């Protein structure tokens, strides 16, 4: 992590370009020697035998790590990872065996195999010693006729131009690079690593990286059938759940989830029906304790909701507010009611910024999905959301929030008693709603 961490990762990737071919060649030599000693070709395979210096587990582990770094938010690191993986996949002498889905992965990363010198800040020029140029010159020199030489030169120029397009600078190239590498999402061994990198890049703070990664991710998802989208949500859950306590991962992941849901990429798995209010006399499907997840989107929604419980970090709370509303259309009725109640309760949060952000998200959702509004009360809900000054006085905010709870037929939250001691009514109000002083302190200004 950080600048020093990126230097370490880059040095490791440069070393892999040397170490992996050596290990693969040494293992091939050992296999050939053992086969000759036995009088037959070795049957140990890539994974057989003890003390092997190159196995399919090692090969695939290297590829997974490089796929993760190929979606890194730092441009320089991302480019080096893509080139390193491409060169390992395209190596022929020796051939590096054991990489899972090697042919499909090579098809994806092949454009990065021949980066032109100088395109990669201080890395491409120092690494490789001009082997691409030498190879191209040899190919041209070996042509036996003028026609063949011309054809070889044209092919070399075309390859160099394609590499330059993939490795050039600028916001559009960042997007093109992500659009190429995100194809690894379709390969099961690499989907987790690719998605983790894409989420952090798409939900980060660098505008060009965020725009490129987000566009690549949403464009890829729009090509998937419903079954593929459910698999994507399952992988998303696998990425987010183990890192639920890490703001470094969860905050950009929540932002990226909001982007994906708002882009329309998940519309094929949108759940019909509304969660505005239960029929009179009917049980509320979202009121009977913690609802059970009926689909991957439910599990993702419940995980997002859990990010607001007992959290005081404003960045995570702001990201959760948007993601919790954005995932509503894709959840089952019971989970949607539970998430919707959590959003309405958050309208009286202690931080004014959280209240305002939640109200904005709910209003936009109400415009896009009227089915989630209480039947016959659509105008009343819209009026409260727009007319209330959500970053204003605590008493006014609480009254508006309670009226929305009544319209949606939600149970009122249990109000915790403030700790006794000096401060009186003001201390009690601040314990529930907080002040801008709290926000500034927790944001670390």
Short mmCIF file of C-alpha atoms in Angstrom, two decimals, residues 136-382:
data_model
loop_
_atom_site.label_atom_id
_atom_site.label_comp_id
_atom_site.label_asym_id
_atom_site.label_seq_id
_atom_site.Cartn_x
_atom_site.Cartn_y
_atom_site.Cartn_z
CA UNK A 136 11.01 -7.34 -35.00
CA UNK A 137 14.32 -6.47 -36.72
CA UNK A 138 15.23 -10.14 -36.99
CA UNK A 139 11.85 -10.95 -38.52
CA UNK A 140 12.31 -8.20 -41.07
CA UNK A 141 15.91 -9.14 -41.79
CA UNK A 142 15.03 -12.75 -42.45
CA UNK A 143 12.59 -11.87 -45.22
CA UNK A 144 14.02 -13.26 -48.46
CA UNK A 145 12.43 -10.85 -50.86
CA UNK A 146 11.40 -7.21 -50.99
CA UNK A 147 7.71 -8.16 -50.87
CA UNK A 148 8.18 -10.30 -47.79
CA UNK A 149 10.30 -7.58 -46.17
CA UNK A 150 7.60 -4.99 -46.85
CA UNK A 151 4.92 -7.26 -45.42
CA UNK A 152 7.00 -7.93 -42.30
CA UNK A 153 7.64 -4.22 -41.80
CA UNK A 154 3.91 -3.48 -42.15
CA UNK A 155 3.05 -6.20 -39.65
CA UNK A 156 5.64 -4.88 -37.20
CA UNK A 157 4.34 -1.32 -37.58
CA UNK A 158 0.74 -2.45 -37.05
CA UNK A 159 1.68 -4.36 -33.89
CA UNK A 160 3.63 -1.39 -32.56
CA UNK A 161 0.69 0.92 -33.26
CA UNK A 162 -1.70 -1.44 -31.45
CA UNK A 163 0.66 -1.64 -28.48
CA UNK A 164 1.01 2.14 -28.42
CA UNK A 165 -2.77 2.53 -28.46
CA UNK A 166 -3.05 0.17 -25.50
CA UNK A 167 -0.20 1.77 -23.59
CA UNK A 168 -0.61 5.44 -24.39
CA UNK A 169 -1.58 8.08 -21.85
CA UNK A 170 -4.88 9.88 -21.42
CA UNK A 171 -8.29 9.25 -19.89
CA UNK A 172 -9.66 7.46 -22.96
CA UNK A 173 -6.74 5.02 -22.97
CA UNK A 174 -7.32 4.22 -19.30
CA UNK A 175 -10.87 3.24 -20.21
CA UNK A 176 -9.70 1.19 -23.20
CA UNK A 177 -7.18 -0.65 -21.01
CA UNK A 178 -9.82 -1.56 -18.43
CA UNK A 179 -12.19 -2.60 -21.22
CA UNK A 180 -9.57 -5.13 -22.37
CA UNK A 181 -8.49 -6.51 -19.01
CA UNK A 182 -11.97 -6.79 -17.48
CA UNK A 183 -12.54 -9.79 -19.75
CA UNK A 184 -10.85 -11.75 -16.96
CA UNK A 185 -14.15 -11.44 -15.05
CA UNK A 186 -15.51 -14.19 -17.29
CA UNK A 187 -12.82 -16.66 -16.17
CA UNK A 188 -13.72 -18.31 -12.87
CA UNK A 189 -10.18 -18.57 -11.41
CA UNK A 190 -9.62 -14.85 -11.97
CA UNK A 191 -13.06 -13.30 -11.44
CA UNK A 192 -12.49 -12.56 -7.74
CA UNK A 193 -9.11 -10.88 -8.27
CA UNK A 194 -10.28 -8.86 -11.29
CA UNK A 195 -13.44 -7.67 -9.56
CA UNK A 196 -11.61 -6.63 -6.39
CA UNK A 197 -9.28 -4.44 -8.42
CA UNK A 198 -12.08 -3.02 -10.55
CA UNK A 199 -14.21 -2.13 -7.51
CA UNK A 200 -11.38 -0.20 -5.87
CA UNK A 201 -10.55 1.59 -9.13
CA UNK A 202 -14.17 2.35 -10.07
CA UNK A 203 -14.98 3.64 -6.58
CA UNK A 204 -11.75 5.57 -6.06
CA UNK A 205 -11.01 9.27 -6.16
CA UNK A 206 -8.95 9.60 -9.36
CA UNK A 207 -11.39 10.83 -11.98
CA UNK A 208 -9.85 9.23 -15.08
CA UNK A 209 -9.32 5.86 -13.39
CA UNK A 210 -12.78 5.91 -11.80
CA UNK A 211 -14.44 6.77 -15.11
CA UNK A 212 -12.49 4.18 -17.10
CA UNK A 213 -12.96 1.33 -14.63
CA UNK A 214 -16.63 2.13 -14.07
CA UNK A 215 -17.40 2.29 -17.78
CA UNK A 216 -15.58 -0.98 -18.44
CA UNK A 217 -17.36 -2.77 -15.60
CA UNK A 218 -20.85 -1.60 -16.54
CA UNK A 219 -20.27 -2.30 -20.24
CA UNK A 220 -19.17 -5.84 -19.44
CA UNK A 221 -22.17 -6.46 -17.18
CA UNK A 222 -24.59 -5.29 -19.87
CA UNK A 223 -23.44 -8.19 -22.05
CA UNK A 224 -24.33 -10.85 -19.45
CA UNK A 225 -27.57 -12.85 -19.26
CA UNK A 226 -29.47 -13.00 -15.94
CA UNK A 227 -27.59 -16.14 -14.85
CA UNK A 228 -24.29 -14.36 -15.46
CA UNK A 229 -25.45 -11.34 -13.44
CA UNK A 230 -26.40 -13.60 -10.52
CA UNK A 231 -22.93 -15.13 -10.68
CA UNK A 232 -21.43 -11.65 -10.69
CA UNK A 233 -23.40 -10.71 -7.57
CA UNK A 234 -22.16 -13.90 -5.92
CA UNK A 235 -18.54 -12.99 -6.67
CA UNK A 236 -19.22 -9.44 -5.47
CA UNK A 237 -20.40 -10.85 -2.16
CA UNK A 238 -17.27 -13.01 -1.92
CA UNK A 239 -15.12 -9.92 -2.44
CA UNK A 240 -16.95 -7.64 0.00
CA UNK A 241 -17.87 -9.93 2.90
CA UNK A 242 -14.34 -10.83 4.09
CA UNK A 243 -13.26 -7.17 3.83
CA UNK A 244 -16.29 -5.69 5.60
CA UNK A 245 -14.13 -4.04 8.26
CA UNK A 246 -11.65 -2.47 5.84
CA UNK A 247 -12.60 1.05 4.78
CA UNK A 248 -9.87 0.94 2.12
CA UNK A 249 -11.87 -1.73 0.29
CA UNK A 250 -15.47 -1.23 1.41
CA UNK A 251 -15.81 2.49 0.73
CA UNK A 252 -14.83 2.27 -2.98
CA UNK A 253 -16.72 -1.03 -3.31
CA UNK A 254 -19.92 0.62 -2.05
CA UNK A 255 -19.44 3.53 -4.44
CA UNK A 256 -18.86 1.13 -7.33
CA UNK A 257 -21.98 -0.85 -6.38
CA UNK A 258 -24.04 2.34 -6.49
CA UNK A 259 -22.58 3.10 -9.93
CA UNK A 260 -23.38 -0.38 -11.26
CA UNK A 261 -26.94 -0.35 -9.93
CA UNK A 262 -27.59 3.14 -11.29
CA UNK A 263 -26.22 2.32 -14.74
CA UNK A 264 -29.00 -0.13 -15.58
CA UNK A 265 -26.55 -3.00 -16.03
CA UNK A 266 -28.48 -5.15 -13.52
CA UNK A 267 -31.95 -4.50 -14.95
CA UNK A 268 -32.36 -8.10 -16.21
CA UNK A 269 -32.39 -9.27 -12.57
CA UNK A 270 -34.66 -6.50 -11.33
CA UNK A 271 -37.41 -7.82 -9.04
CA UNK A 272 -40.98 -6.84 -9.95
CA UNK A 273 -43.38 -5.51 -7.36
CA UNK A 274 -43.16 -2.78 -4.78
CA UNK A 275 -42.30 -2.42 -1.12
CA UNK A 276 -44.30 0.73 -0.40
CA UNK A 277 -46.54 -0.73 2.33
CA UNK A 278 -48.27 -4.04 3.11
CA UNK A 279 -51.95 -4.47 2.45
CA UNK A 280 -54.22 -3.51 5.40
CA UNK A 281 -54.35 -6.44 7.81
CA UNK A 282 -51.58 -8.33 6.02
CA UNK A 283 -48.30 -9.12 7.82
CA UNK A 284 -45.32 -6.98 6.93
CA UNK A 285 -42.75 -9.28 5.23
CA UNK A 286 -39.94 -7.01 6.35
CA UNK A 287 -40.92 -6.77 10.00
CA UNK A 288 -40.33 -10.35 11.20
CA UNK A 289 -36.74 -10.00 12.38
CA UNK A 290 -33.80 -10.35 10.03
CA UNK A 291 -35.05 -11.36 6.56
CA UNK A 292 -33.43 -14.29 4.81
CA UNK A 293 -31.59 -13.79 1.55
CA UNK A 294 -33.51 -15.39 -1.32
CA UNK A 295 -31.01 -14.44 -4.05
CA UNK A 296 -27.48 -13.05 -4.36
CA UNK A 297 -28.81 -9.49 -4.54
CA UNK A 298 -30.52 -9.99 -1.18
CA UNK A 299 -27.25 -11.09 0.40
CA UNK A 300 -25.46 -8.07 -1.07
CA UNK A 301 -28.22 -5.75 0.16
CA UNK A 302 -28.10 -7.11 3.70
CA UNK A 303 -24.31 -6.78 3.71
CA UNK A 304 -24.60 -3.16 2.60
CA UNK A 305 -27.16 -2.45 5.33
CA UNK A 306 -24.83 -3.90 7.96
CA UNK A 307 -22.20 -1.31 7.01
CA UNK A 308 -24.26 1.44 8.68
CA UNK A 309 -24.62 -0.32 12.03
CA UNK A 310 -22.40 1.04 14.76
CA UNK A 311 -20.24 2.93 12.25
CA UNK A 312 -19.08 6.50 12.87
CA UNK A 313 -16.85 6.88 9.81
CA UNK A 314 -18.64 9.49 7.63
CA UNK A 315 -17.10 8.30 4.34
CA UNK A 316 -18.45 4.79 4.86
CA UNK A 317 -21.84 6.10 5.99
CA UNK A 318 -22.14 8.32 2.91
CA UNK A 319 -21.18 5.44 0.61
CA UNK A 320 -23.62 3.12 2.40
CA UNK A 321 -26.47 5.61 2.07
CA UNK A 322 -26.21 5.65 -1.72
CA UNK A 323 -25.54 1.94 -2.17
CA UNK A 324 -28.39 0.88 0.12
CA UNK A 325 -30.94 2.81 -1.93
CA UNK A 326 -29.39 1.81 -5.26
CA UNK A 327 -29.66 -1.95 -4.57
CA UNK A 328 -33.36 -1.79 -3.60
CA UNK A 329 -34.88 -2.70 -7.02
CA UNK A 330 -32.92 -5.97 -7.18
CA UNK A 331 -33.90 -7.38 -3.78
CA UNK A 332 -36.88 -9.54 -2.82
CA UNK A 333 -39.85 -7.91 -1.09
CA UNK A 334 -38.86 -8.81 2.47
CA UNK A 335 -35.27 -7.58 2.09
CA UNK A 336 -36.40 -4.51 0.19
CA UNK A 337 -38.78 -3.53 3.01
CA UNK A 338 -35.98 -4.02 5.52
CA UNK A 339 -33.54 -1.91 3.51
CA UNK A 340 -36.16 0.77 2.86
CA UNK A 341 -36.92 1.06 6.58
CA UNK A 342 -33.21 1.37 7.32
CA UNK A 343 -32.99 4.22 4.80
CA UNK A 344 -35.97 6.07 6.29
CA UNK A 345 -34.59 5.67 9.82
CA UNK A 346 -31.28 7.13 8.60
CA UNK A 347 -33.09 10.37 7.73
CA UNK A 348 -32.69 11.28 11.41
CA UNK A 349 -29.02 10.30 11.61
CA UNK A 350 -26.76 12.26 13.92
CA UNK A 351 -24.76 13.65 10.98
CA UNK A 352 -26.62 16.22 8.85
CA UNK A 353 -24.65 15.23 5.74
CA UNK A 354 -25.83 11.64 6.06
CA UNK A 355 -29.44 12.75 6.43
CA UNK A 356 -29.26 14.98 3.36
CA UNK A 357 -27.51 12.33 1.23
CA UNK A 358 -30.07 9.68 2.21
CA UNK A 359 -32.99 11.99 1.45
CA UNK A 360 -31.55 12.83 -1.99
CA UNK A 361 -31.06 9.14 -2.80
CA UNK A 362 -34.58 8.23 -1.64
CA UNK A 363 -36.12 11.02 -3.71
CA UNK A 364 -34.31 9.93 -6.88
CA UNK A 365 -35.37 6.34 -6.20
CA UNK A 366 -38.98 7.46 -5.68
CA UNK A 367 -38.96 9.13 -9.10
CA UNK A 368 -37.58 6.00 -10.78
CA UNK A 369 -39.59 3.38 -8.87
CA UNK A 370 -43.02 4.54 -7.78
CA UNK A 371 -43.87 0.96 -6.82
CA UNK A 372 -41.79 1.40 -3.67
CA UNK A 373 -43.93 4.34 -2.52
CA UNK A 374 -46.92 3.84 -0.17
CA UNK A 375 -50.07 3.40 -2.29
CA UNK A 376 -52.03 6.63 -2.40
CA UNK A 377 -49.33 8.53 -0.51
CA UNK A 378 -46.88 9.16 -3.32
CA UNK A 379 -47.32 12.95 -3.31
CA UNK A 380 -47.09 13.15 0.47
CA UNK A 381 -43.80 11.22 0.54
CA UNK A 382 -42.33 13.32 -2.26
#
